[in-house]
Amino acid sequence: GQGKYEEAIKMLEKALEIQLDKLGNRHPDVAQSYYNMGCTFHRQVKYKEAMKMFRQALEIRLEVLGNHHKKSCLHISQHGRRLDQTKPAYQSPCHVPTGP
């Protein structure tokens, strides 16, 4: 139920806080934590919060791993699919930087 999602978000936030302290804000594990939070928000139909987390994860992956890394490409694809799935509820353009 909804209570489990709220508990999951609290645990994910705590994990992210620890990762940010130990790894800094530009690490692939931090990106994965943002992505996991986005998935949890998405399941709760909290699309605005989910998109914020997905974008943060994508930004980190693109910066750290580059545009052509398989995880960056996969994330771009997943982000696009999720945005398309939520289009009626969340109308915001998804800008994915393509680099120079």
Coordinates of N, CA, C and O in Angstrom, one line a residue, residues 4-96:
K4 N 3.9 1.7 2.4 CA 5.2 1.1 2.0 C 6.0 2.0 1.1 O 7.2 2.0 1.2
Y5 N 5.3 2.7 0.2 CA 6.0 3.6 -0.7 C 6.6 4.8 0.1 O 7.7 5.2 -0.1
E6 N 5.9 5.3 1.1 CA 6.4 6.4 1.9 C 7.6 5.9 2.7 O 8.6 6.6 2.8
E7 N 7.5 4.7 3.2 CA 8.7 4.1 3.9 C 9.9 3.9 3.0 O 11.0 4.2 3.3
A8 N 9.6 3.5 1.8 CA 10.7 3.3 0.8 C 11.3 4.6 0.4 O 12.6 4.7 0.4
I9 N 10.5 5.7 0.2 CA 11.1 7.0 -0.1 C 12.0 7.4 1.1 O 13.1 7.9 0.8
K10 N 11.6 7.3 2.3 CA 12.4 7.7 3.5 C 13.7 6.9 3.5 O 14.8 7.5 3.7
M11 N 13.7 5.6 3.2 CA 14.9 4.8 3.2 C 15.8 5.2 2.0 O 17.0 5.3 2.2
L12 N 15.2 5.5 0.9 CA 16.0 5.9 -0.3 C 16.6 7.3 -0.1 O 17.8 7.5 -0.4
E13 N 15.9 8.2 0.6 CA 16.4 9.5 0.9 C 17.6 9.4 1.9 O 18.6 10.1 1.7
K14 N 17.5 8.5 2.9 CA 18.6 8.3 3.8 C 19.8 7.7 3.1 O 20.9 8.2 3.3
A15 N 19.6 6.8 2.2 CA 20.7 6.2 1.5 C 21.4 7.2 0.6 O 22.6 7.3 0.5
L16 N 20.5 8.1 -0.1 CA 21.1 9.1 -0.9 C 21.9 10.1 -0.1 O 23.0 10.5 -0.5
E17 N 21.4 10.5 1.1 CA 22.1 11.4 2.0 C 23.5 10.8 2.3 O 24.5 11.6 2.2
I18 N 23.6 9.6 2.6 CA 24.9 8.9 2.9 C 25.8 8.9 1.7 O 27.0 9.2 1.8
Q19 N 25.2 8.5 0.6 CA 26.0 8.5 -0.7 C 26.6 9.9 -1.0 O 27.7 10.0 -1.4
L20 N 25.7 10.9 -0.9 CA 26.2 12.2 -1.2 C 27.3 12.6 -0.3 O 28.3 13.3 -0.8
D21 N 27.2 12.3 1.0 CA 28.3 12.6 1.9 C 29.6 11.8 1.6 O 30.7 12.4 1.7
K22 N 29.5 10.6 1.2 CA 30.6 9.7 1.0 C 31.2 9.8 -0.4 O 32.4 9.7 -0.6
L23 N 30.3 9.9 -1.4 CA 30.7 9.8 -2.8 C 30.7 11.2 -3.5 O 31.3 11.2 -4.6
G24 N 30.0 12.1 -3.0 CA 29.8 13.4 -3.7 C 28.6 13.3 -4.6 O 28.0 12.2 -4.8
N25 N 28.3 14.4 -5.3 CA 27.1 14.5 -6.1 C 27.2 14.1 -7.5 O 26.3 14.1 -8.3
R26 N 28.4 13.6 -7.9 CA 28.6 13.2 -9.3 C 29.2 11.8 -9.4 O 30.3 11.6 -9.8
H27 N 28.4 10.8 -8.9 CA 28.9 9.5 -8.9 C 27.8 8.6 -9.4 O 26.6 8.8 -9.2
P28 N 28.1 7.5 -10.2 CA 27.1 6.7 -10.8 C 26.1 6.0 -9.7 O 24.9 5.9 -10.0
D29 N 26.6 5.7 -8.5 CA 25.7 5.2 -7.5 C 24.7 6.2 -7.0 O 23.6 5.9 -6.7
V30 N 25.1 7.5 -7.0 CA 24.2 8.5 -6.6 C 23.1 8.7 -7.7 O 21.9 8.8 -7.4
A31 N 23.5 8.6 -9.0 CA 22.6 8.6 -10.1 C 21.6 7.5 -9.9 O 20.4 7.7 -10.1
Q32 N 22.0 6.3 -9.6 CA 21.1 5.2 -9.4 C 20.1 5.4 -8.3 O 19.0 5.0 -8.4
S33 N 20.6 6.0 -7.2 CA 19.7 6.3 -6.1 C 18.6 7.3 -6.6 O 17.4 7.1 -6.2
Y34 N 19.0 8.3 -7.3 CA 18.0 9.3 -7.8 C 17.0 8.5 -8.7 O 15.8 8.7 -8.7
Y35 N 17.5 7.6 -9.6 CA 16.6 6.9 -10.5 C 15.7 6.0 -9.7 O 14.5 5.9 -10.0
N36 N 16.2 5.3 -8.6 CA 15.3 4.5 -7.8 C 14.2 5.3 -7.1 O 13.1 4.8 -7.0
M37 N 14.6 6.5 -6.7 CA 13.5 7.3 -6.1 C 12.5 7.7 -7.1 O 11.3 7.8 -6.8
G38 N 13.0 8.0 -8.3 CA 12.1 8.4 -9.4 C 11.1 7.2 -9.7 O 9.9 7.5 -9.9
C39 N 11.6 6.0 -9.7 CA 10.7 4.9 -9.9 C 9.6 4.7 -8.8 O 8.5 4.5 -9.1
T40 N 10.1 5.0 -7.6 CA 9.1 4.9 -6.5 C 8.1 6.0 -6.6 O 6.9 5.7 -6.4
F41 N 8.5 7.2 -6.9 CA 7.5 8.3 -7.1 C 6.6 8.0 -8.2 O 5.4 8.2 -8.2
H42 N 7.1 7.4 -9.3 CA 6.3 7.1 -10.5 C 5.2 6.1 -10.1 O 4.1 6.3 -10.5
R43 N 5.6 5.1 -9.3 CA 4.6 4.1 -8.9 C 3.5 4.7 -8.0 O 2.4 4.2 -8.0
Q44 N 3.8 5.8 -7.4 CA 2.8 6.5 -6.5 C 2.0 7.5 -7.3 O 1.2 8.2 -6.8
V45 N 2.3 7.6 -8.6 CA 1.6 8.6 -9.5 C 2.0 10.0 -9.1 O 1.2 10.9 -9.2
K46 N 3.2 10.2 -8.6 CA 3.7 11.5 -8.3 C 4.7 11.8 -9.4 O 5.9 11.8 -9.2
Y47 N 4.1 12.2 -10.5 CA 4.9 12.3 -11.8 C 5.9 13.5 -11.7 O 7.0 13.4 -12.2
K48 N 5.5 14.6 -11.1 CA 6.4 15.7 -11.1 C 7.7 15.4 -10.3 O 8.8 15.7 -10.7
E49 N 7.5 14.8 -9.1 CA 8.6 14.4 -8.3 C 9.5 13.3 -9.0 O 10.7 13.3 -9.0
A50 N 8.8 12.4 -9.7 CA 9.5 11.3 -10.4 C 10.4 11.9 -11.5 O 11.5 11.6 -11.6
M51 N 9.8 12.8 -12.3 CA 10.6 13.4 -13.4 C 11.8 14.2 -12.9 O 12.8 14.2 -13.5
K52 N 11.6 14.8 -11.8 CA 12.7 15.6 -11.2 C 13.9 14.6 -10.8 O 15.1 14.9 -11.1
M53 N 13.5 13.5 -10.2 CA 14.6 12.5 -9.9 C 15.2 11.9 -11.1 O 16.4 11.7 -11.2
F54 N 14.4 11.5 -12.1 CA 14.9 10.9 -13.4 C 15.8 11.9 -14.0 O 16.9 11.5 -14.6
R55 N 15.5 13.2 -14.1 CA 16.3 14.2 -14.7 C 17.7 14.3 -14.0 O 18.7 14.4 -14.6
Q56 N 17.6 14.3 -12.7 CA 18.8 14.4 -11.9 C 19.7 13.2 -12.2 O 21.0 13.4 -12.4
A57 N 19.2 12.0 -12.2 CA 19.9 10.8 -12.5 C 20.5 10.9 -13.9 O 21.7 10.6 -14.1
L58 N 19.8 11.3 -14.8 CA 20.2 11.4 -16.2 C 21.4 12.4 -16.3 O 22.4 12.2 -17.0
E59 N 21.2 13.6 -15.7 CA 22.3 14.6 -15.7 C 23.6 14.0 -15.2 O 24.6 14.3 -15.8
I60 N 23.5 13.3 -14.1 CA 24.8 12.8 -13.5 C 25.4 11.7 -14.5 O 26.6 11.7 -14.7
R61 N 24.5 10.8 -15.0 CA 25.0 9.8 -15.8 C 25.7 10.4 -17.1 O 26.7 9.9 -17.5
L62 N 25.0 11.4 -17.7 CA 25.6 12.0 -18.9 C 26.9 12.6 -18.6 O 27.9 12.5 -19.4
E63 N 27.0 13.3 -17.4 CA 28.2 14.0 -17.1 C 29.4 13.0 -16.7 O 30.5 13.2 -17.2
V64 N 29.0 12.0 -16.0 CA 30.1 11.1 -15.5 C 30.4 10.0 -16.5 O 31.6 9.7 -16.7
L65 N 29.4 9.5 -17.1 CA 29.6 8.3 -18.0 C 29.7 8.7 -19.5 O 30.2 8.0 -20.3
G66 N 29.1 9.9 -19.8 CA 29.1 10.3 -21.2 C 27.8 9.9 -22.0 O 27.1 9.0 -21.5
N67 N 27.7 10.5 -23.1 CA 26.4 10.3 -23.9 C 26.4 8.9 -24.5 O 25.3 8.4 -24.8
H68 N 27.5 8.2 -24.7 CA 27.5 7.0 -25.4 C 27.6 5.7 -24.6 O 27.6 4.6 -25.1
H69 N 27.7 5.9 -23.3 CA 27.8 4.8 -22.3 C 26.4 4.1 -22.3 O 25.4 4.7 -22.4
K70 N 26.4 2.8 -22.2 CA 25.2 2.0 -22.3 C 24.2 2.4 -21.2 O 23.0 2.4 -21.4
K71 N 24.7 2.7 -20.0 CA 23.7 3.1 -18.9 C 23.1 4.5 -19.2 O 21.9 4.7 -18.9
S72 N 23.9 5.4 -19.8 CA 23.3 6.7 -20.2 C 22.2 6.5 -21.3 O 21.2 7.1 -21.2
C73 N 22.6 5.7 -22.3 CA 21.6 5.4 -23.4 C 20.3 4.8 -22.9 O 19.2 5.1 -23.2
L74 N 20.5 3.8 -22.0 CA 19.4 3.1 -21.4 C 18.5 4.1 -20.6 O 17.3 4.0 -20.7
H75 N 19.2 4.9 -19.8 CA 18.4 5.9 -19.0 C 17.6 6.8 -19.9 O 16.5 7.2 -19.6
I76 N 18.3 7.3 -21.0 CA 17.6 8.2 -21.9 C 16.3 7.6 -22.4 O 15.2 8.1 -22.4
S77 N 16.4 6.3 -22.8 CA 15.3 5.6 -23.4 C 14.2 5.4 -22.3 O 13.0 5.6 -22.6
Q78 N 14.6 5.0 -21.1 CA 13.6 4.8 -20.0 C 12.9 6.1 -19.6 O 11.7 6.1 -19.4
H79 N 13.7 7.1 -19.6 CA 13.2 8.4 -19.2 C 12.1 8.9 -20.2 O 11.1 9.4 -19.9
G80 N 12.5 8.7 -21.5 CA 11.5 9.0 -22.6 C 10.2 8.2 -22.5 O 9.1 8.7 -22.6
R81 N 10.4 6.9 -22.2 CA 9.2 6.1 -22.1 C 8.3 6.5 -20.9 O 7.1 6.6 -21.0
R82 N 8.9 6.8 -19.8 CA 8.2 7.2 -18.6 C 7.5 8.5 -18.9 O 6.3 8.7 -18.5
L83 N 8.2 9.4 -19.5 CA 7.6 10.7 -19.8 C 6.4 10.5 -20.7 O 5.3 11.1 -20.6
D84 N 6.5 9.7 -21.7 CA 5.4 9.4 -22.6 C 4.2 8.7 -21.9 O 3.1 9.1 -22.2
Q85 N 4.5 7.8 -21.0 CA 3.5 7.2 -20.2 C 2.7 8.2 -19.3 O 1.5 8.0 -19.1
T86 N 3.3 9.2 -18.9 CA 2.7 10.2 -18.0 C 2.2 11.4 -18.7 O 1.8 12.4 -18.0
K87 N 2.3 11.5 -20.0 CA 2.0 12.7 -20.8 C 0.7 13.4 -20.4 O 0.7 14.6 -20.2
P88 N -0.4 12.7 -20.2 CA -1.6 13.4 -19.9 C -1.6 14.1 -18.5 O -2.1 15.1 -18.3
A89 N -0.8 13.5 -17.6 CA -0.8 14.0 -16.2 C 0.4 15.0 -16.1 O 0.3 15.9 -15.2
Y90 N 1.4 15.0 -16.9 CA 2.6 15.8 -16.7 C 3.1 16.3 -18.0 O 3.8 15.6 -18.7
Q91 N 2.7 17.4 -18.4 CA 3.1 18.0 -19.7 C 4.3 18.9 -19.5 O 4.2 20.1 -19.3
S92 N 5.5 18.4 -19.7 CA 6.7 19.1 -19.6 C 7.7 18.6 -20.6 O 7.8 17.4 -20.7
P93 N 8.3 19.5 -21.4 CA 9.3 19.0 -22.3 C 10.5 18.3 -21.7 O 10.9 18.7 -20.6
C94 N 11.0 17.2 -22.2 CA 12.1 16.5 -21.7 C 13.3 16.9 -22.6 O 13.4 16.4 -23.7
H95 N 14.2 17.7 -22.1 CA 15.4 18.1 -22.8 C 16.5 17.2 -22.4 O 16.9 17.1 -21.3
V96 N 17.1 16.5 -23.4 CA 18.2 15.6 -23.2 C 19.4 16.2 -23.9 O 19.4 16.3 -25.1

